[in-house]
Every structure is written in structure tokens, then in C-alpha cells.
């Protein structure tokens, strides 16, 4: 079953605008990760934020984590046409032993030049 | 460092046949995870192998099986193929645990006719 739920399911913006995607999850986590997938290809890791962190930056990416609300957001600033892709959040749930990442269904981002 | 490789990239089979997919992880990575991706269900975790042992298993029927070799290369097998097995099968490797950053291969696109 899906642990993370991304919102919105699809997002269309103009080049240069900022894109914000949200992820909600259900259980306590060790970390939350964001991945990007270009059409029909493998996923690429973007950023990992640990449960004791609230915000993290990487280039044009900014991720926030609110464990009290069990939610995270991914902000892409000054978007480019090359950012067009699907974006997934993945959670590493707290549990006994090693637990696998659980992915949400993703947000499809279209950046129009 | 070479990335994760998957073979074959595309496969067409008919119902009732069986198929074997192969994954070579990044050198030094001991954890290999397999995912099934479909438009309806999204990314679903199949199983994870670590040091030749299955460490986690998703909620898939026994027709789906896998193994890992001493060089960390992994194979997954699907027997008695059904139409619903048509999907993109993704392999991901990580250094130690699947809850950490994962590196994905390009996937194998399986079509069952």
C-alpha cells in the first residue's frame, strides 16, 4: 500500500516560475526522500531529509519536513523545461529491522517554455 | 563508476510464459531492490536482497521470485505470466540498506500479450 500521497497529481507551469509539490505520509519515518523520473525511465534521487531535520536545500531544490503533520514539500525554484518529469516522495518507515522505501504515486510536472 | 544496469530493456511475452530479468548493481552496493511500476498502482515494492538473502518481500504472489548472487547481481523471475504483469520493472541498488538513497536502473519494460 502507498505510504506517501503526493499533491497535486499534475502541475503545469511556465518556465521561470516556482513549482511546489506536497507529500503526506501515514507512519513515523526515519527519513523522507524525493526522486525524479523522466518518462518511462529509472528514478533519480534528488534529496533526502531525516526525521530530525526541518528544511534542506540542494541547488534549486528546497525540501521541508513537518513530522507533526506527517507532510513534506518540494519546491523547485526558477523552473526549466528540463524539470518536466514525475516527482515521487519515498518514506523509510520506522520499524523493526530494515524496512523498504515506500513510494507515493507521484506528481507530474510540466514546465512550458 | 558505472550505474545500475538492467537487461533486457524491453521484452514481449505471451500469457503463461515465464521471464527472467537481470540487474547489475553499482560496484560495492550490497542491497538490491526490485519494484513494479504501472500507471494504475504506481511503484510497488517487490523484494529486496542483501548479501544473497531476501531481506524484505512485498505483497506479490509466489509467481514473482528473485535471487542474488555472490557478486551482488540479482535476477527476478515471473512465472505463468498474466496480462496484468505488463509493467516497467525497476531495479535499485544501495550501499547497505534499502531505506537509504537508492540508485535506479533504466528499467525493463515487459509487455504480456
mmCIF file of C-alpha atoms in Angstrom:
data_model
loop_
_atom_site.group_PDB
_atom_site.id
_atom_site.type_symbol
_atom_site.label_atom_id
_atom_site.label_comp_id
_atom_site.label_asym_id
_atom_site.label_seq_id
_atom_site.Cartn_x
_atom_site.Cartn_y
_atom_site.Cartn_z
ATOM 1 C CA UNK A 1 0.000 0.000 0.000
ATOM 2 C CA UNK A 2 1.100 3.575 -0.653
ATOM 3 C CA UNK A 3 2.657 5.322 2.323
ATOM 4 C CA UNK A 4 3.075 8.688 0.656
ATOM 5 C CA UNK A 5 0.474 10.658 -1.241
ATOM 6 C CA UNK A 6 1.667 13.456 -3.478
ATOM 7 C CA UNK A 7 -0.390 16.501 -4.217
ATOM 8 C CA UNK A 8 -1.194 17.725 -6.789
ATOM 9 C CA UNK A 9 -1.282 14.745 -9.156
ATOM 10 C CA UNK A 10 -0.345 17.025 -12.038
ATOM 11 C CA UNK A 11 1.067 20.525 -12.256
ATOM 12 C CA UNK A 12 1.662 22.730 -15.277
ATOM 13 C CA UNK A 13 3.691 25.942 -15.021
ATOM 14 C CA UNK A 14 5.614 28.383 -17.175
ATOM 15 C CA UNK A 15 9.378 28.340 -17.354
ATOM 16 C CA UNK A 16 10.860 30.559 -14.652
ATOM 17 C CA UNK A 17 8.007 30.000 -12.197
ATOM 18 C CA UNK A 18 8.353 28.054 -8.961
ATOM 19 C CA UNK A 19 6.811 24.594 -8.563
ATOM 20 C CA UNK A 20 5.642 23.236 -5.234
ATOM 21 C CA UNK A 21 4.697 19.620 -4.630
ATOM 22 C CA UNK A 22 3.440 18.153 -1.391
ATOM 23 C CA UNK A 23 3.663 14.720 0.140
ATOM 24 C CA UNK A 24 1.715 13.316 3.069
ATOM 25 C CA UNK A 25 2.501 10.036 4.777
ATOM 26 C CA UNK A 26 0.979 7.877 7.472
ATOM 27 C CA UNK A 27 3.543 6.410 9.857
ATOM 28 C CA UNK A 28 6.655 7.551 11.711
ATOM 29 C CA UNK A 29 9.690 7.761 9.477
ATOM 30 C CA UNK A 30 13.473 7.668 9.635
ATOM 31 C CA UNK A 31 13.791 9.776 6.516
ATOM 32 C CA UNK A 32 11.886 11.026 3.506
ATOM 33 C CA UNK A 33 13.334 11.180 0.025
ATOM 34 C CA UNK A 34 12.361 12.826 -3.242
ATOM 35 C CA UNK A 35 13.016 11.256 -6.629
ATOM 36 C CA UNK A 36 12.510 12.406 -10.206
ATOM 37 C CA UNK A 37 11.536 10.195 -13.124
ATOM 38 C CA UNK A 38 11.655 11.209 -16.735
ATOM 39 C CA UNK A 39 9.084 9.478 -18.885
ATOM 40 C CA UNK A 40 9.489 5.699 -18.735
ATOM 41 C CA UNK A 41 12.982 5.828 -17.307
ATOM 42 C CA UNK A 42 14.568 4.986 -13.973
ATOM 43 C CA UNK A 43 14.230 7.221 -10.940
ATOM 44 C CA UNK A 44 16.899 9.680 -9.931
ATOM 45 C CA UNK A 45 17.473 10.550 -6.280
ATOM 46 C CA UNK A 46 17.111 14.266 -5.588
ATOM 47 C CA UNK A 47 17.322 14.814 -1.856
ATOM 48 C CA UNK A 48 16.985 13.036 1.490
ATOM 49 C CA UNK A 49 15.723 14.714 4.640
ATOM 50 C CA UNK A 50 15.970 12.989 8.013
ATOM 51 C CA UNK A 51 13.184 12.981 10.572
ATOM 52 C CA UNK A 52 15.089 15.386 12.844
ATOM 53 C CA UNK A 53 15.584 17.931 10.052
ATOM 54 C CA UNK A 54 13.041 20.566 9.093
ATOM 55 C CA UNK A 55 14.460 22.004 5.892
ATOM 56 C CA UNK A 56 17.098 21.120 3.346
ATOM 57 C CA UNK A 57 18.405 22.793 0.200
ATOM 58 C CA UNK A 58 20.142 21.439 -2.867
ATOM 59 C CA UNK A 59 20.670 23.852 -5.748
ATOM 60 C CA UNK A 60 17.234 24.999 -6.897
ATOM 61 C CA UNK A 61 15.510 22.457 -4.657
ATOM 62 C CA UNK A 62 14.148 23.173 -1.215
ATOM 63 C CA UNK A 63 12.540 20.445 0.879
ATOM 64 C CA UNK A 64 10.669 20.916 4.125
ATOM 65 C CA UNK A 65 9.500 18.270 6.554
ATOM 66 C CA UNK A 66 6.833 18.601 9.213
ATOM 67 C CA UNK A 67 6.725 15.384 11.218
ATOM 68 C CA UNK A 68 3.855 16.606 13.385
ATOM 69 C CA UNK A 69 1.675 16.887 10.276
ATOM 70 C CA UNK A 70 3.373 13.949 8.547
ATOM 71 C CA UNK A 71 3.968 16.033 5.460
ATOM 72 C CA UNK A 72 6.762 17.282 3.246
ATOM 73 C CA UNK A 73 7.014 19.753 0.397
ATOM 74 C CA UNK A 74 9.400 20.016 -2.528
ATOM 75 C CA UNK A 75 9.952 23.449 -4.038
ATOM 76 C CA UNK A 76 11.718 23.834 -7.375
ATOM 77 C CA UNK A 77 12.645 27.453 -7.975
ATOM 78 C CA UNK A 78 13.079 29.109 -11.364
ATOM 79 C CA UNK A 79 11.839 26.026 -13.192
ATOM 80 C CA UNK A 80 13.198 24.984 -16.568
ATOM 81 C CA UNK A 81 11.731 22.894 -19.369
ATOM 82 C CA UNK A 82 14.217 20.172 -18.366
ATOM 83 C CA UNK A 83 12.465 19.893 -14.989
ATOM 84 C CA UNK A 84 9.483 18.323 -16.753
ATOM 85 C CA UNK A 85 9.172 14.915 -15.103
ATOM 86 C CA UNK A 86 7.290 12.982 -12.444
ATOM 87 C CA UNK A 87 8.339 13.573 -8.861
ATOM 88 C CA UNK A 88 7.928 10.971 -6.126
ATOM 89 C CA UNK A 89 8.312 11.083 -2.397
ATOM 90 C CA UNK A 90 9.505 7.942 -0.653
ATOM 91 C CA UNK A 91 9.476 7.199 3.044
ATOM 92 C CA UNK A 92 11.680 4.979 5.136
ATOM 93 C CA UNK A 93 9.294 3.981 7.908
ATOM 94 C CA UNK A 94 10.362 3.310 11.463
ATOM 95 C CA UNK A 95 10.050 -0.385 12.140
ATOM 96 C CA UNK A 96 11.821 -3.435 13.418
ATOM 97 C CA UNK A 97 14.834 -4.134 11.301
ATOM 98 C CA UNK A 98 15.347 -2.814 7.811
ATOM 99 C CA UNK A 99 12.214 -1.625 6.045
ATOM 100 C CA UNK A 100 11.963 -0.885 2.335
ATOM 101 C CA UNK A 101 11.216 2.543 0.905
ATOM 102 C CA UNK A 102 7.568 3.106 0.093
ATOM 103 C CA UNK A 103 6.805 5.434 -2.804
ATOM 104 C CA UNK A 104 3.835 7.679 -3.438
ATOM 105 C CA UNK A 105 2.089 7.852 -6.809
ATOM 106 C CA UNK A 106 3.902 10.981 -7.867
ATOM 107 C CA UNK A 107 3.247 14.466 -9.197
ATOM 108 C CA UNK A 108 3.552 15.003 -12.953
ATOM 109 C CA UNK A 109 5.211 18.359 -13.545
ATOM 110 C CA UNK A 110 5.090 20.029 -16.943
ATOM 111 C CA UNK A 111 7.207 23.136 -17.447
ATOM 112 C CA UNK A 112 6.221 25.045 -20.550
ATOM 113 C CA UNK A 113 8.887 27.049 -22.334
ATOM 114 C CA UNK B 1 31.543 4.364 -11.504
ATOM 115 C CA UNK B 2 29.109 2.534 -13.754
ATOM 116 C CA UNK B 3 25.449 2.890 -12.857
ATOM 117 C CA UNK B 4 22.851 0.208 -12.310
ATOM 118 C CA UNK B 5 22.251 -1.799 -15.447
ATOM 119 C CA UNK B 6 19.218 -3.872 -16.311
ATOM 120 C CA UNK B 7 18.766 -6.367 -19.100
ATOM 121 C CA UNK B 8 16.873 -6.718 -21.252
ATOM 122 C CA UNK B 9 15.430 -3.233 -21.681
ATOM 123 C CA UNK B 10 12.322 -4.422 -23.500
ATOM 124 C CA UNK B 11 10.562 -7.755 -23.517
ATOM 125 C CA UNK B 12 7.403 -9.074 -25.105
ATOM 126 C CA UNK B 13 5.957 -12.330 -23.833
ATOM 127 C CA UNK B 14 2.647 -14.173 -24.058
ATOM 128 C CA UNK B 15 0.387 -15.284 -21.238
ATOM 129 C CA UNK B 16 1.578 -18.397 -19.466
ATOM 130 C CA UNK B 17 5.241 -17.917 -20.312
ATOM 131 C CA UNK B 18 7.922 -17.123 -17.783
ATOM 132 C CA UNK B 19 10.512 -14.383 -17.804
ATOM 133 C CA UNK B 20 13.819 -13.632 -16.095
ATOM 134 C CA UNK B 21 15.094 -10.097 -15.645
ATOM 135 C CA UNK B 22 18.625 -9.212 -14.648
ATOM 136 C CA UNK B 23 20.109 -6.363 -12.632
ATOM 137 C CA UNK B 24 23.726 -5.436 -12.001
ATOM 138 C CA UNK B 25 24.100 -3.001 -9.104
ATOM 139 C CA UNK B 26 26.678 -0.305 -8.662
ATOM 140 C CA UNK B 27 30.015 -1.791 -7.653
ATOM 141 C CA UNK B 28 30.197 -2.098 -3.878
ATOM 142 C CA UNK B 29 26.436 -1.920 -3.341
ATOM 143 C CA UNK B 30 25.139 -4.938 -1.490
ATOM 144 C CA UNK B 31 21.414 -4.174 -1.392
ATOM 145 C CA UNK B 32 19.278 -4.695 -4.481
ATOM 146 C CA UNK B 33 15.566 -3.903 -4.540
ATOM 147 C CA UNK B 34 13.015 -4.598 -7.240
ATOM 148 C CA UNK B 35 9.895 -2.552 -7.996
ATOM 149 C CA UNK B 36 6.979 -2.921 -10.372
ATOM 150 C CA UNK B 37 5.612 0.297 -11.854
ATOM 151 C CA UNK B 38 2.224 0.501 -13.539
ATOM 152 C CA UNK B 39 0.017 3.510 -14.332
ATOM 153 C CA UNK B 40 -2.716 2.251 -12.015
ATOM 154 C CA UNK B 41 -0.752 1.068 -8.991
ATOM 155 C CA UNK B 42 2.339 3.243 -9.198
ATOM 156 C CA UNK B 43 5.610 1.942 -7.771
ATOM 157 C CA UNK B 44 5.121 -1.263 -5.853
ATOM 158 C CA UNK B 45 7.922 -2.891 -3.881
ATOM 159 C CA UNK B 46 8.604 -6.484 -4.902
ATOM 160 C CA UNK B 47 11.570 -7.610 -2.806
ATOM 161 C CA UNK B 48 14.992 -6.695 -1.516
ATOM 162 C CA UNK B 49 18.126 -8.798 -1.434
ATOM 163 C CA UNK B 50 21.175 -8.218 0.688
ATOM 164 C CA UNK B 51 24.219 -10.477 0.675
ATOM 165 C CA UNK B 52 22.321 -13.179 -1.246
ATOM 166 C CA UNK B 53 19.461 -13.224 1.276
ATOM 167 C CA UNK B 54 15.955 -11.933 0.734
ATOM 168 C CA UNK B 55 15.547 -9.280 3.397
ATOM 169 C CA UNK B 56 12.095 -7.933 2.567
ATOM 170 C CA UNK B 57 9.212 -9.012 0.403
ATOM 171 C CA UNK B 58 6.270 -7.047 -0.930
ATOM 172 C CA UNK B 59 2.721 -8.203 -1.372
ATOM 173 C CA UNK B 60 3.036 -10.119 -4.624
ATOM 174 C CA UNK B 61 2.039 -13.700 -5.454
ATOM 175 C CA UNK B 62 4.537 -16.534 -5.375
ATOM 176 C CA UNK B 63 4.866 -16.337 -9.177
ATOM 177 C CA UNK B 64 7.293 -13.499 -8.511
ATOM 178 C CA UNK B 65 10.643 -14.648 -7.209
ATOM 179 C CA UNK B 66 14.186 -13.436 -7.153
ATOM 180 C CA UNK B 67 17.699 -14.195 -6.110
ATOM 181 C CA UNK B 68 21.023 -12.520 -5.610
ATOM 182 C CA UNK B 69 24.425 -13.869 -6.475
ATOM 183 C CA UNK B 70 27.686 -13.550 -4.593
ATOM 184 C CA UNK B 71 28.745 -10.639 -6.836
ATOM 185 C CA UNK B 72 25.509 -8.820 -5.820
ATOM 186 C CA UNK B 73 23.962 -9.191 -9.261
ATOM 187 C CA UNK B 74 20.284 -10.026 -8.974
ATOM 188 C CA UNK B 75 17.640 -11.701 -11.076
ATOM 189 C CA UNK B 76 13.901 -11.738 -10.764
ATOM 190 C CA UNK B 77 11.651 -14.318 -12.306
ATOM 191 C CA UNK B 78 7.964 -14.197 -13.097
ATOM 192 C CA UNK B 79 6.310 -17.482 -13.955
ATOM 193 C CA UNK B 80 2.948 -18.110 -15.617
ATOM 194 C CA UNK B 81 2.718 -14.560 -16.915
ATOM 195 C CA UNK B 82 -0.609 -12.731 -16.803
ATOM 196 C CA UNK B 83 -1.709 -9.686 -18.772
ATOM 197 C CA UNK B 84 -1.586 -7.644 -15.573
ATOM 198 C CA UNK B 85 2.132 -8.313 -15.237
ATOM 199 C CA UNK B 86 2.778 -5.841 -18.037
ATOM 200 C CA UNK B 87 4.782 -3.116 -16.363
ATOM 201 C CA UNK B 88 8.086 -1.343 -16.017
ATOM 202 C CA UNK B 89 10.294 -3.356 -13.676
ATOM 203 C CA UNK B 90 12.851 -1.273 -11.883
ATOM 204 C CA UNK B 91 15.895 -2.408 -10.001
ATOM 205 C CA UNK B 92 17.629 -0.198 -7.460
ATOM 206 C CA UNK B 93 20.812 -0.646 -5.506
ATOM 207 C CA UNK B 94 22.054 0.943 -2.329
ATOM 208 C CA UNK B 95 25.181 0.667 -0.260
ATOM 209 C CA UNK B 96 23.761 -1.130 2.736
ATOM 210 C CA UNK B 97 20.083 -0.655 3.417
ATOM 211 C CA UNK B 98 17.171 -0.041 1.096
ATOM 212 C CA UNK B 99 15.945 2.786 3.334
ATOM 213 C CA UNK B 100 18.873 4.904 2.252
ATOM 214 C CA UNK B 101 19.398 6.634 -1.065
ATOM 215 C CA UNK B 102 18.690 4.234 -3.901
ATOM 216 C CA UNK B 103 20.221 4.244 -7.349
ATOM 217 C CA UNK B 104 17.860 3.052 -10.041
ATOM 218 C CA UNK B 105 18.485 1.295 -13.300
ATOM 219 C CA UNK B 106 16.662 2.297 -16.512
ATOM 220 C CA UNK B 107 14.127 -0.486 -16.077
ATOM 221 C CA UNK B 108 12.850 -3.378 -18.140
ATOM 222 C CA UNK B 109 9.592 -2.767 -19.985
ATOM 223 C CA UNK B 110 7.657 -6.054 -20.005
ATOM 224 C CA UNK B 111 4.639 -6.431 -22.239
ATOM 225 C CA UNK B 112 2.479 -9.533 -21.862
ATOM 226 C CA UNK B 113 0.199 -10.312 -24.795
#
